[in-house]
mmCIF file with all atom_site columns, C-alpha atoms in Angstrom:
data_model
loop_
_atom_site.group_PDB
_atom_site.id
_atom_site.type_symbol
_atom_site.label_atom_id
_atom_site.label_alt_id
_atom_site.label_comp_id
_atom_site.label_asym_id
_atom_site.label_entity_id
_atom_site.label_seq_id
_atom_site.pdbx_PDB_ins_code
_atom_site.Cartn_x
_atom_site.Cartn_y
_atom_site.Cartn_z
_atom_site.occupancy
_atom_site.B_iso_or_equiv
_atom_site.pdbx_formal_charge
_atom_site.auth_seq_id
_atom_site.auth_comp_id
_atom_site.auth_asym_id
_atom_site.auth_atom_id
_atom_site.pdbx_PDB_model_num
ATOM 1  C CA . MET T 1 1  ? -6.479  -5.437  -11.625 1.00 88.00 ? 1  MET T CA 1
ATOM 2  C CA . GLY T 1 2  ? -3.098  -6.983  -11.115 1.00 86.00 ? 2  GLY T CA 1
ATOM 3  C CA . PRO T 1 3  ? -2.127  -10.432 -12.411 1.00 83.00 ? 3  PRO T CA 1
ATOM 4  C CA . PHE T 1 4  ? -4.706  -13.057 -13.352 1.00 79.00 ? 4  PHE T CA 1
ATOM 5  C CA . PHE T 1 5  ? -3.933  -15.287 -10.374 1.00 75.00 ? 5  PHE T CA 1
ATOM 6  C CA . ASP T 1 6  ? -2.520  -14.500 -6.909  1.00 72.00 ? 6  ASP T CA 1
ATOM 7  C CA . GLY T 1 7  ? -2.432  -10.754 -6.388  1.00 71.00 ? 7  GLY T CA 1
ATOM 8  C CA . GLY T 1 8  ? -5.162  -9.953  -8.888  1.00 80.00 ? 8  GLY T CA 1
ATOM 9  C CA . TYR T 1 9  ? -8.390  -8.373  -7.677  1.00 85.00 ? 9  TYR T CA 1
ATOM 10 C CA . LEU T 1 10 ? -11.767 -7.338  -9.013  1.00 88.00 ? 10 LEU T CA 1
ATOM 11 C CA . VAL T 1 11 ? -12.496 -3.771  -7.877  1.00 89.00 ? 11 VAL T CA 1
ATOM 12 C CA . PRO T 1 12 ? -15.440 -1.426  -8.443  1.00 89.00 ? 12 PRO T CA 1
ATOM 13 C CA . ASN T 1 13 ? -15.065 1.401   -10.914 1.00 84.00 ? 13 ASN T CA 1
ATOM 14 C CA . ASP T 1 14 ? -15.944 3.896   -8.184  1.00 89.00 ? 14 ASP T CA 1
ATOM 15 C CA . LEU T 1 15 ? -12.719 4.881   -6.476  1.00 91.00 ? 15 LEU T CA 1
ATOM 16 C CA . SER T 1 16 ? -12.951 8.647   -6.946  1.00 88.00 ? 16 SER T CA 1
ATOM 17 C CA . ASN T 1 17 ? -12.619 9.545   -3.236  1.00 89.00 ? 17 ASN T CA 1
ATOM 18 C CA . ILE T 1 18 ? -9.846  7.068   -2.433  1.00 91.00 ? 18 ILE T CA 1
ATOM 19 C CA . VAL T 1 19 ? -6.661  8.901   -1.451  1.00 89.00 ? 19 VAL T CA 1
ATOM 20 C CA . ALA T 1 20 ? -4.305  5.942   -0.950  1.00 92.00 ? 20 ALA T CA 1
ATOM 21 C CA . CYS T 1 21 ? -4.107  2.161   -0.818  1.00 94.00 ? 21 CYS T CA 1
ATOM 22 C CA . TYR T 1 22 ? -2.690  0.265   2.175   1.00 95.00 ? 22 TYR T CA 1
ATOM 23 C CA . SER T 1 23 ? -1.070  -2.942  0.972   1.00 94.00 ? 23 SER T CA 1
ATOM 24 C CA . PRO T 1 24 ? 0.447   -5.264  3.592   1.00 94.00 ? 24 PRO T CA 1
ATOM 25 C CA . GLY T 1 25 ? 2.543   -8.243  2.542   1.00 90.00 ? 25 GLY T CA 1
ATOM 26 C CA . VAL T 1 26 ? 3.640   -7.156  -0.918  1.00 87.00 ? 26 VAL T CA 1
ATOM 27 C CA . ALA T 1 27 ? 6.660   -9.491  -1.095  1.00 84.00 ? 27 ALA T CA 1
ATOM 28 C CA . GLU T 1 28 ? 8.435   -8.921  -4.416  1.00 85.00 ? 28 GLU T CA 1
ATOM 29 C CA . SER T 1 29 ? 5.551   -7.819  -6.625  1.00 86.00 ? 29 SER T CA 1
ATOM 30 C CA . ALA T 1 30 ? 3.223   -4.847  -6.774  1.00 90.00 ? 30 ALA T CA 1
ATOM 31 C CA . TYR T 1 31 ? 1.178   -5.567  -9.901  1.00 89.00 ? 31 TYR T CA 1
ATOM 32 C CA . PHE T 1 32 ? -2.133  -4.645  -8.275  1.00 90.00 ? 32 PHE T CA 1
ATOM 33 C CA . GLU T 1 33 ? -0.666  -1.473  -6.775  1.00 92.00 ? 33 GLU T CA 1
ATOM 34 C CA . SER T 1 34 ? 0.931   -0.556  -10.133 1.00 92.00 ? 34 SER T CA 1
ATOM 35 C CA . ASP T 1 35 ? -2.409  -0.933  -11.913 1.00 92.00 ? 35 ASP T CA 1
ATOM 36 C CA . LEU T 1 36 ? -4.154  1.064   -9.188  1.00 92.00 ? 36 LEU T CA 1
ATOM 37 C CA . LEU T 1 37 ? -1.680  3.908   -9.682  1.00 94.00 ? 37 LEU T CA 1
ATOM 38 C CA . ARG T 1 38 ? -1.711  3.726   -13.495 1.00 93.00 ? 38 ARG T CA 1
ATOM 39 C CA . ILE T 1 39 ? -5.469  3.428   -13.969 1.00 91.00 ? 39 ILE T CA 1
ATOM 40 C CA . PHE T 1 40 ? -6.877  5.444   -11.058 1.00 92.00 ? 40 PHE T CA 1
ATOM 41 C CA . GLY T 1 41 ? -3.915  7.582   -9.922  1.00 92.00 ? 41 GLY T CA 1
ATOM 42 C CA . ILE T 1 42 ? -4.069  6.042   -6.416  1.00 94.00 ? 42 ILE T CA 1
ATOM 43 C CA . PRO T 1 43 ? -0.647  5.612   -4.752  1.00 94.00 ? 43 PRO T CA 1
ATOM 44 C CA . SER T 1 44 ? 0.082   2.880   -2.223  1.00 95.00 ? 44 SER T CA 1
ATOM 45 C CA . HIS T 1 45 ? 1.609   2.524   1.207   1.00 95.00 ? 45 HIS T CA 1
ATOM 46 C CA . LEU T 1 46 ? 3.412   -0.832  1.362   1.00 96.00 ? 46 LEU T CA 1
ATOM 47 C CA . ALA T 1 47 ? 4.464   -2.921  4.376   1.00 96.00 ? 47 ALA T CA 1
ATOM 48 C CA . ASP T 1 48 ? 6.350   -6.220  4.538   1.00 96.00 ? 48 ASP T CA 1
ATOM 49 C CA . LEU T 1 49 ? 9.058   -7.393  6.913   1.00 97.00 ? 49 LEU T CA 1
ATOM 50 C CA . SER T 1 50 ? 10.188  -10.148 4.525   1.00 95.00 ? 50 SER T CA 1
ATOM 51 C CA . VAL T 1 51 ? 11.631  -7.748  1.909   1.00 95.00 ? 51 VAL T CA 1
ATOM 52 C CA . ASN T 1 52 ? 13.941  -4.735  2.108   1.00 94.00 ? 52 ASN T CA 1
ATOM 53 C CA . GLY T 1 53 ? 11.827  -2.312  0.124   1.00 94.00 ? 53 GLY T CA 1
ATOM 54 C CA . PRO T 1 54 ? 9.189   -1.888  -2.534  1.00 93.00 ? 54 PRO T CA 1
ATOM 55 C CA . PRO T 1 55 ? 9.494   -3.988  -5.693  1.00 91.00 ? 55 PRO T CA 1
ATOM 56 C CA . HIS T 1 56 ? 12.107  -2.559  -8.066  1.00 85.00 ? 56 HIS T CA 1
ATOM 57 C CA . GLY T 1 57 ? 10.788  0.434   -9.946  1.00 85.00 ? 57 GLY T CA 1
ATOM 58 C CA . PHE T 1 58 ? 7.544   0.793   -7.998  1.00 92.00 ? 58 PHE T CA 1
ATOM 59 C CA . PRO T 1 59 ? 7.054   4.352   -6.651  1.00 92.00 ? 59 PRO T CA 1
ATOM 60 C CA . ALA T 1 60 ? 5.505   3.554   -3.276  1.00 91.00 ? 60 ALA T CA 1
ATOM 61 C CA . LEU T 1 61 ? 4.067   6.442   -1.272  1.00 91.00 ? 61 LEU T CA 1
ATOM 62 C CA . SER T 1 62 ? 5.777   4.798   1.712   1.00 92.00 ? 62 SER T CA 1
ATOM 63 C CA . PHE T 1 63 ? 7.358   1.471   2.649   1.00 95.00 ? 63 PHE T CA 1
ATOM 64 C CA . THR T 1 64 ? 7.446   0.087   6.192   1.00 95.00 ? 64 THR T CA 1
ATOM 65 C CA . LYS T 1 65 ? 9.610   -2.939  6.953   1.00 96.00 ? 65 LYS T CA 1
ATOM 66 C CA . LYS T 1 66 ? 7.111   -4.582  9.324   1.00 97.00 ? 66 LYS T CA 1
ATOM 67 C CA . TYR T 1 67 ? 4.262   -7.059  9.250   1.00 97.00 ? 67 TYR T CA 1
ATOM 68 C CA . ILE T 1 68 ? 0.728   -5.901  10.044  1.00 97.00 ? 68 ILE T CA 1
ATOM 69 C CA . GLY T 1 69 ? -0.681  -7.659  13.115  1.00 97.00 ? 69 GLY T CA 1
ATOM 70 C CA . GLY T 1 70 ? -2.430  -7.300  16.431  1.00 97.00 ? 70 GLY T CA 1
ATOM 71 C CA . LYS T 1 71 ? 0.384   -5.535  18.306  1.00 97.00 ? 71 LYS T CA 1
ATOM 72 C CA . ASP T 1 72 ? 3.143   -2.969  17.906  1.00 98.00 ? 72 ASP T CA 1
ATOM 73 C CA . ASP T 1 73 ? 6.681   -4.246  18.396  1.00 98.00 ? 73 ASP T CA 1
ATOM 74 C CA . SER T 1 74 ? 9.943   -4.566  16.448  1.00 97.00 ? 74 SER T CA 1
ATOM 75 C CA . GLU T 1 75 ? 8.407   -6.867  13.805  1.00 98.00 ? 75 GLU T CA 1
ATOM 76 C CA . PHE T 1 76 ? 4.702   -5.939  13.809  1.00 98.00 ? 76 PHE T CA 1
ATOM 77 C CA . MET T 1 77 ? 2.480   -2.903  13.828  1.00 97.00 ? 77 MET T CA 1
ATOM 78 C CA . THR T 1 78 ? -1.281  -2.617  14.001  1.00 97.00 ? 78 THR T CA 1
ATOM 79 C CA . MET T 1 79 ? -3.304  -1.278  11.107  1.00 95.00 ? 79 MET T CA 1
ATOM 80 C CA . GLU T 1 80 ? -4.242  1.680   13.296  1.00 94.00 ? 80 GLU T CA 1
ATOM 81 C CA . THR T 1 81 ? -0.573  2.542   13.907  1.00 95.00 ? 81 THR T CA 1
ATOM 82 C CA . TRP T 1 82 ? 0.240   2.175   10.218  1.00 95.00 ? 82 TRP T CA 1
ATOM 83 C CA . ILE T 1 83 ? -2.540  4.553   9.211   1.00 93.00 ? 83 ILE T CA 1
ATOM 84 C CA . GLU T 1 84 ? -1.541  7.079   11.900  1.00 92.00 ? 84 GLU T CA 1
ATOM 85 C CA . GLN T 1 85 ? 2.097   6.993   10.725  1.00 91.00 ? 85 GLN T CA 1
ATOM 86 C CA . THR T 1 86 ? 1.273   7.399   7.036   1.00 90.00 ? 86 THR T CA 1
ATOM 87 C CA . ASP T 1 87 ? -1.908  9.473   7.045   1.00 80.00 ? 87 ASP T CA 1
ATOM 88 C CA . ARG T 1 88 ? 0.005   12.749  6.845   1.00 70.00 ? 88 ARG T CA 1
ATOM 89 C CA . LYS T 1 89 ? 1.592   11.656  3.534   1.00 63.00 ? 89 LYS T CA 1
ATOM 90 C CA . SER T 1 90 ? -1.802  10.703  2.121   1.00 63.00 ? 90 SER T CA 1
ATOM 91 C CA . THR T 1 91 ? -3.384  13.969  3.286   1.00 55.00 ? 91 THR T CA 1
ATOM 92 C CA . ARG T 1 92 ? -0.589  16.069  1.772   1.00 54.00 ? 92 ARG T CA 1
ATOM 93 C CA . LEU T 1 93 ? -0.882  14.167  -1.478  1.00 52.00 ? 93 LEU T CA 1
ATOM 94 C CA . ASN T 1 94 ? -4.655  14.679  -1.579  1.00 51.00 ? 94 ASN T CA 1
ATOM 95 C CA . SER T 1 95 ? -4.396  18.410  -0.859  1.00 49.00 ? 95 SER T CA 1
ATOM 96 C CA . SER T 1 96 ? -1.975  18.904  -3.741  1.00 50.00 ? 96 SER T CA 1
ATOM 97 C CA . HIS T 1 97 ? -4.575  17.727  -6.307  1.00 46.00 ? 97 HIS T CA 1
#
């Protein structure tokens, strides 16, 4: 899924219980996340301090302007914090299906 080179991934065809994707460091492309949404109906939470928002036209479930790291501060947040902050959106989305 995604492009043939950087950003492309081989994934199993068993994603039926996946509610959302967490994608740190998206930069200016979301080809993998677009394919994940188109093929499996799985939306993505995106995070990247280096850009101002999701790639143009990509309907992200959420976008956080921070890097993912080992601490919480003005530039970084931990994976645990990111999941806690976005889990409610994923849960609401899942309950509406």
